[in-house]
Coordinates of N, CA, C and O in Angstrom, one line a residue:
X1 N 10.5 41.6 4.3 CA 10.4 41.3 5.8 C 10.3 39.8 6.0 O 11.0 39.3 6.9
X2 N 9.4 39.1 5.3 CA 9.2 37.7 5.5 C 10.5 36.9 5.1 O 10.8 35.9 5.8
X3 N 11.3 37.4 4.1 CA 12.5 36.7 3.8 C 13.5 36.8 4.9 O 14.3 35.9 5.2
X4 N 13.5 37.9 5.6 CA 14.5 38.1 6.7 C 14.1 37.2 7.8 O 15.0 36.6 8.5
X5 N 12.8 37.0 8.1 CA 12.4 36.1 9.2 C 12.8 34.7 8.9 O 13.3 33.9 9.7
X6 N 12.5 34.3 7.6 CA 12.8 32.9 7.2 C 14.3 32.7 7.2 O 14.8 31.6 7.7
X7 N 15.1 33.7 6.8 CA 16.5 33.5 6.8 C 17.1 33.4 8.3 O 18.1 32.7 8.5
X8 N 16.4 33.9 9.2 CA 16.8 33.8 10.6 C 16.6 32.4 11.2 O 17.3 31.9 12.0
X9 N 15.5 31.8 10.7 CA 15.1 30.5 11.2 C 15.8 29.3 10.5 O 15.9 28.2 11.0
X10 N 16.3 29.5 9.3 CA 16.9 28.4 8.5 C 18.2 27.9 9.2 O 18.4 26.7 9.4
X11 N 19.1 28.8 9.7 CA 20.3 28.3 10.3 C 20.0 27.5 11.6 O 20.6 26.5 11.9
X12 N 19.0 27.9 12.3 CA 18.6 27.2 13.6 C 18.0 25.9 13.3 O 18.2 25.0 14.1
X13 N 17.4 25.7 12.2 CA 16.8 24.4 11.9 C 17.8 23.4 11.5 O 17.7 22.2 11.8
X14 N 19.0 23.8 11.0 CA 20.1 22.9 10.8 C 20.7 22.3 12.0 O 21.1 21.1 12.1
X15 N 20.7 23.0 13.1 CA 21.2 22.5 14.4 C 20.2 21.5 14.9 O 20.7 20.5 15.6
X16 N 19.0 21.6 14.7 CA 18.0 20.6 15.2 C 18.2 19.3 14.5 O 18.2 18.2 15.0
X17 N 18.5 19.3 13.2 CA 18.7 18.1 12.4 C 20.0 17.4 12.8 O 20.1 16.2 12.6
X18 N 21.0 18.1 13.3 CA 22.3 17.5 13.6 C 22.3 16.8 15.0 O 23.3 16.2 15.4
X19 N 21.2 16.9 15.7 CA 21.2 16.3 17.1 C 21.2 14.7 16.9 O 20.8 14.2 16.0
X20 N 21.8 14.1 18.0 CA 21.9 12.6 18.0 C 20.5 12.0 18.2 O 19.8 12.4 19.1
X21 N 20.2 11.1 17.4 CA 18.9 10.3 17.6 C 19.2 9.1 18.4 O 20.1 8.3 18.1
X22 N 18.4 8.9 19.5 CA 18.7 7.7 20.3 C 18.4 6.4 19.6 O 17.5 6.3 18.8
X23 N 19.3 5.5 19.8 CA 19.1 4.2 19.2 C 20.4 3.3 19.4 O 21.3 3.7 20.1
X24 N 20.4 2.2 18.8 CA 21.5 1.3 19.0 C 22.7 1.7 18.1 O 22.5 2.0 16.9
X25 N 23.8 1.9 18.7 CA 25.0 2.3 17.9 C 26.0 1.2 17.9 O 26.1 0.3 18.7
X26 N 26.8 1.2 16.8 CA 27.9 0.2 16.7 C 29.1 0.8 17.5 O 29.7 1.7 17.1
X27 N 29.4 0.1 18.6 CA 30.5 0.7 19.5 C 31.8 0.1 19.1 O 32.8 0.6 19.7
X28 N 31.9 -0.9 18.3 CA 33.2 -1.4 18.0 C 34.1 -0.5 17.1 O 35.3 -0.8 17.0
X29 N 33.5 0.5 16.5 CA 34.3 1.4 15.7 C 35.1 2.4 16.5 O 36.0 3.0 16.0
X30 N 34.7 2.6 17.8 CA 35.4 3.5 18.6 C 36.7 3.0 19.0 O 36.8 1.8 19.5
X31 N 37.7 3.8 19.0 CA 39.1 3.4 19.3 C 39.4 3.6 20.8 O 40.1 2.8 21.4
X32 N 38.9 4.7 21.3 CA 39.2 5.0 22.7 C 38.3 4.3 23.6 O 37.1 4.2 23.3
X33 N 38.8 3.8 24.7 CA 38.0 3.0 25.7 C 36.9 3.9 26.3 O 35.8 3.4 26.5
X34 N 37.1 5.2 26.6 CA 36.1 6.0 27.2 C 34.9 6.2 26.3 O 33.8 6.2 26.7
X35 N 35.2 6.4 25.0 CA 34.2 6.6 24.0 C 33.4 5.3 23.8 O 32.2 5.3 23.6
X36 N 34.1 4.2 23.8 CA 33.5 2.9 23.6 C 32.5 2.6 24.8 O 31.4 2.1 24.7
X37 N 33.0 2.9 26.0 CA 32.2 2.7 27.2 C 31.0 3.6 27.2 O 29.9 3.2 27.5
X38 N 31.2 4.8 26.8 CA 30.0 5.8 26.7 C 29.0 5.3 25.7 O 27.8 5.4 25.9
X39 N 29.5 4.8 24.6 CA 28.6 4.2 23.5 C 27.8 3.0 24.0 O 26.6 2.9 23.8
X40 N 28.5 2.1 24.8 CA 27.8 1.0 25.3 C 26.8 1.4 26.4 O 25.7 0.9 26.4
X41 N 27.1 2.4 27.2 CA 26.2 2.9 28.2 C 25.0 3.5 27.5 O 23.8 3.4 28.0
X42 N 25.2 4.2 26.4 CA 24.1 4.8 25.7 C 23.2 3.7 25.1 O 21.9 3.9 25.2
X43 N 23.8 2.6 24.6 CA 23.0 1.5 24.1 C 22.1 0.9 25.3 O 21.0 0.6 25.1
X44 N 22.8 0.8 26.4 CA 22.1 0.2 27.6 C 20.9 1.1 28.0 O 19.8 0.6 28.2
X45 N 21.1 2.4 28.0 CA 20.1 3.3 28.4 C 18.9 3.2 27.4 O 17.7 3.2 27.8
X46 N 19.3 3.2 26.1 CA 18.2 3.1 25.1 C 17.4 1.8 25.2 O 16.2 1.9 25.2
X47 N 18.1 0.7 25.5 CA 17.4 -0.6 25.6 C 16.5 -0.6 26.8 O 15.4 -1.1 26.8
X48 N 17.0 0.0 27.9 CA 16.2 0.0 29.2 C 14.9 0.9 29.0 O 13.8 0.5 29.4
X49 N 15.0 2.0 28.4 CA 13.9 2.9 28.1 C 12.9 2.2 27.2 O 11.7 2.2 27.3
X50 N 13.4 1.5 26.1 CA 12.6 0.8 25.2 C 11.8 -0.3 25.9 O 10.6 -0.5 25.7
X51 N 12.5 -1.1 26.7 CA 11.9 -2.2 27.5 C 10.8 -1.7 28.4 O 9.7 -2.2 28.5
X52 N 11.1 -0.6 29.1 CA 10.2 0.0 30.0 C 8.9 0.5 29.3 O 7.8 0.2 29.8
X53 N 9.1 1.1 28.2 CA 8.0 1.5 27.4 C 7.1 0.3 26.9 O 5.9 0.4 26.9
X54 N 7.8 -0.7 26.5 CA 7.1 -1.9 26.0 C 6.3 -2.6 27.1 O 5.1 -3.0 26.9
X55 N 6.9 -2.6 28.3 CA 6.2 -3.2 29.5 C 5.0 -2.4 29.8 O 3.9 -3.0 30.1
X56 N 5.1 -1.1 29.8 CA 4.0 -0.2 30.1 C 2.9 -0.4 29.1 O 1.7 -0.5 29.5
X57 N 3.2 -0.4 27.8 CA 2.2 -0.5 26.8 C 1.5 -1.9 26.9 O 0.3 -2.0 26.7
X58 N 2.3 -2.9 27.1 CA 1.7 -4.3 27.3 C 0.8 -4.4 28.4 O -0.3 -4.9 28.3
X59 N 1.1 -3.8 29.6 CA 0.3 -3.9 30.7 C -1.0 -3.1 30.5 O -2.1 -3.5 31.0
X60 N -0.9 -2.0 29.8 CA -2.1 -1.2 29.5 C -3.1 -2.0 28.6 O -4.3 -2.0 28.8
X61 N -2.5 -2.7 27.6 CA -3.3 -3.5 26.7 C -3.9 -4.6 27.4 O -5.1 -5.0 27.2
X62 N -3.2 -5.3 28.3 CA -3.7 -6.4 29.1 C -4.9 -5.9 30.0 O -5.9 -6.6 30.1
X63 N -4.7 -4.8 30.7 CA -5.7 -4.2 31.5 C -7.0 -3.9 30.7 O -8.1 -4.2 31.1
X64 N -6.8 -3.3 29.5 CA -8.0 -3.0 28.7 C -8.7 -4.3 28.2 O -9.9 -4.4 28.2
X65 N -7.9 -5.3 27.9 CA -8.5 -6.6 27.5 C -9.2 -7.3 28.6 O -10.3 -7.8 28.5
X66 N -8.7 -7.2 29.9 CA -9.3 -7.8 31.0 C -10.6 -7.0 31.3 O -11.7 -7.7 31.7
X67 N -10.6 -5.7 31.2 CA -11.9 -5.0 31.4 C -12.9 -5.4 30.3 O -14.1 -5.5 30.7
X68 N -12.5 -5.5 29.1 CA -13.4 -5.9 28.1 C -14.0 -7.3 28.3 O -15.2 -7.6 28.1
X69 N -13.1 -8.2 28.8 CA -13.6 -9.6 29.1 C -14.6 -9.6 30.2 O -15.6 -10.2 30.1
X70 N -14.4 -8.7 31.2 CA -15.4 -8.7 32.3 C -16.7 -8.1 31.8 O -17.8 -8.6 32.2
X71 N -16.7 -7.1 30.9 CA -17.9 -6.5 30.4 C -18.6 -7.6 29.6 O -19.9 -7.7 29.7
X72 N -17.9 -8.4 28.8 CA -18.5 -9.4 28.0 C -19.1 -10.5 28.8 O -20.2 -11.0 28.5
X73 N -18.4 -10.9 29.9 CA -18.9 -11.9 30.8 C -20.2 -11.5 31.4 O -21.2 -12.2 31.6
X74 N -20.3 -10.2 31.8 CA -21.5 -9.7 32.4 C -22.7 -9.6 31.4 O -23.8 -9.9 31.7
X75 N -22.3 -9.3 30.1 CA -23.3 -9.3 29.1 C -23.8 -10.7 28.8 O -25.0 -10.9 28.7
X76 N -23.0 -11.7 28.8 CA -23.4 -13.1 28.6 C -24.3 -13.5 29.7 O -25.3 -14.2 29.5
X77 N -23.9 -13.1 31.0 CA -24.8 -13.5 32.1 C -26.2 -12.9 32.0 O -27.2 -13.6 32.3
X78 N -26.2 -11.6 31.6 CA -27.5 -11.0 31.4 C -28.3 -11.7 30.3 O -29.5 -11.8 30.4
X79 N -27.7 -12.0 29.2 CA -28.4 -12.7 28.1 C -28.9 -14.1 28.5 O -30.0 -14.5 28.1
X80 N -28.1 -14.8 29.3 CA -28.5 -16.1 29.8 C -29.7 -16.0 30.7 O -30.7 -16.8 30.6
X81 N -29.7 -15.0 31.5 CA -30.9 -14.7 32.4 C -32.1 -14.4 31.6 O -33.2 -14.9 31.8
X82 N -31.9 -13.5 30.5 CA -33.1 -13.2 29.7 C -33.6 -14.4 28.9 O -34.8 -14.6 28.8
X83 N -32.7 -15.3 28.4 CA -33.2 -16.5 27.7 C -33.9 -17.4 28.7 O -34.9 -18.0 28.3
X84 N -33.4 -17.5 29.9 CA -34.1 -18.4 30.9 C -35.5 -17.9 31.2 O -36.4 -18.6 31.3
X85 N -35.6 -16.5 31.3 CA -36.9 -16.0 31.6 C -37.8 -16.2 30.4 O -39.0 -16.5 30.6
X86 N -37.3 -16.0 29.2 CA -38.2 -16.3 28.1 C -38.6 -17.7 27.9 O -39.8 -18.0 27.6
X87 N -37.7 -18.6 28.3 CA -38.0 -20.0 28.2 C -39.1 -20.4 29.3 O -40.0 -21.1 29.0
X88 N -38.9 -19.8 30.5 CA -39.9 -20.0 31.5 C -41.3 -19.5 31.2 O -42.3 -20.1 31.4
X89 N -41.3 -18.3 30.5 CA -42.5 -17.7 30.1 C -43.2 -18.5 29.0 O -44.4 -18.7 28.9
X90 N -42.3 -19.1 28.1 CA -42.9 -19.9 27.0 C -43.5 -21.2 27.6 O -44.4 -21.7 27.0
X91 N -42.9 -21.8 28.6 CA -43.5 -23.0 29.2 C -44.8 -22.8 29.9 O -45.7 -23.6 29.9
X92 N -45.0 -21.6 30.4 CA -46.2 -21.3 31.2 C -47.4 -21.0 30.2 O -48.5 -21.2 30.5
X93 N -47.1 -20.5 29.0 CA -48.2 -20.2 28.0 C -48.6 -21.5 27.4 O -47.8 -22.4 27.0
X94 N -50.0 -21.6 27.2 CA -50.4 -22.8 26.5 C -50.1 -22.7 25.0 O -50.1 -21.7 24.4
X95 N -49.7 -23.8 24.4 CA -49.3 -23.9 23.0 C -50.5 -24.1 22.2 O -51.4 -24.9 22.5
X96 N -50.6 -23.3 21.1 CA -51.7 -23.5 20.1 C -51.4 -24.7 19.2 O -50.3 -24.9 18.8
X97 N -52.4 -25.5 18.9 CA -52.2 -26.6 18.0 C -51.8 -26.0 16.6 O -52.2 -25.0 16.2
X98 N -51.0 -26.8 15.9 CA -50.5 -26.4 14.6 C -51.2 -27.2 13.5 O -51.4 -28.4 13.7
X99 N -51.5 -26.6 12.4 CA -52.1 -27.3 11.3 C -51.1 -28.3 10.7 O -49.9 -28.4 11.1
X100 N -51.6 -29.1 9.8 CA -50.7 -30.1 9.2 C -49.5 -29.5 8.4 O -48.5 -30.1 8.3
X101 N -49.7 -28.3 7.9 CA -48.6 -27.7 7.1 C -47.6 -27.1 8.1 O -46.5 -26.7 7.6
X102 N -47.9 -27.1 9.4 CA -47.0 -26.7 10.4 C -46.5 -25.2 10.3 O -45.4 -24.9 10.8
X103 N -47.3 -24.4 9.6 CA -46.9 -23.0 9.4 C -47.7 -22.1 10.3 O -47.2 -21.1 10.8
X104 N -49.0 -22.3 10.4 CA -49.9 -21.4 11.1 C -50.7 -22.3 12.1 O -51.1 -23.4 11.8
X105 N -51.0 -21.7 13.2 CA -51.9 -22.4 14.2 C -53.3 -22.6 13.6 O -53.8 -21.8 12.8
X106 N -53.9 -23.6 14.0 CA -55.2 -24.0 13.6 C -56.2 -23.2 14.4 O -56.9 -23.8 15.3
X107 N -56.4 -21.9 14.1 CA -57.4 -21.1 14.9 C -58.8 -21.6 14.7 O -59.6 -21.5 15.6
X108 N -59.1 -22.0 13.5 CA -60.4 -22.5 13.2 C -60.8 -23.7 14.0 O -61.9 -23.8 14.5
X109 N -59.8 -24.6 14.2 CA -60.1 -25.8 15.0 C -60.3 -25.4 16.4 O -61.2 -26.0 17.1
X110 N -59.7 -24.4 17.0 CA -59.9 -24.0 18.3 C -61.3 -23.4 18.5 O -62.0 -23.6 19.4
X111 N -61.7 -22.6 17.5 CA -63.0 -22.0 17.5 C -64.1 -23.1 17.5 O -65.1 -23.0 18.1
X112 N -63.9 -24.1 16.7 CA -64.9 -25.2 16.5 C -65.0 -26.0 17.8 O -66.0 -26.4 18.2
X113 N -63.8 -26.2 18.5 CA -63.8 -26.9 19.8 C -64.5 -26.1 20.8 O -65.2 -26.7 21.7
X114 N -64.5 -24.8 20.8 CA -65.1 -24.0 21.8 C -66.6 -24.0 21.7 O -67.3 -23.8 22.6
X115 N -67.2 -24.3 20.5 CA -68.6 -24.3 20.3 C -69.2 -25.5 20.8 O -69.7 -26.2 21.3

């Protein structure tokens, strides 16, 4: 039963493979003017569709890049605002004196000054 079904589909698949694939054809081999004109028109149609597809793809990519640029610009603005707030908060806080080794604040010195 399966062999019969496969045998029915095999001749049909050969017809699909024989279809003309769109692309640039060499039209100079055609002897008749009608066939040459048809060949040239086919090339023109193929090139126009290819160009239209490329323009559409390019505009989509440009739009996506512009959206990403806008998102990044807003992120940079938010980060600048956060840095400015942190710098302003840092200026308002009193700075602890630093020991000579400049690694840790001299907490002992602050405690002695308070006494």
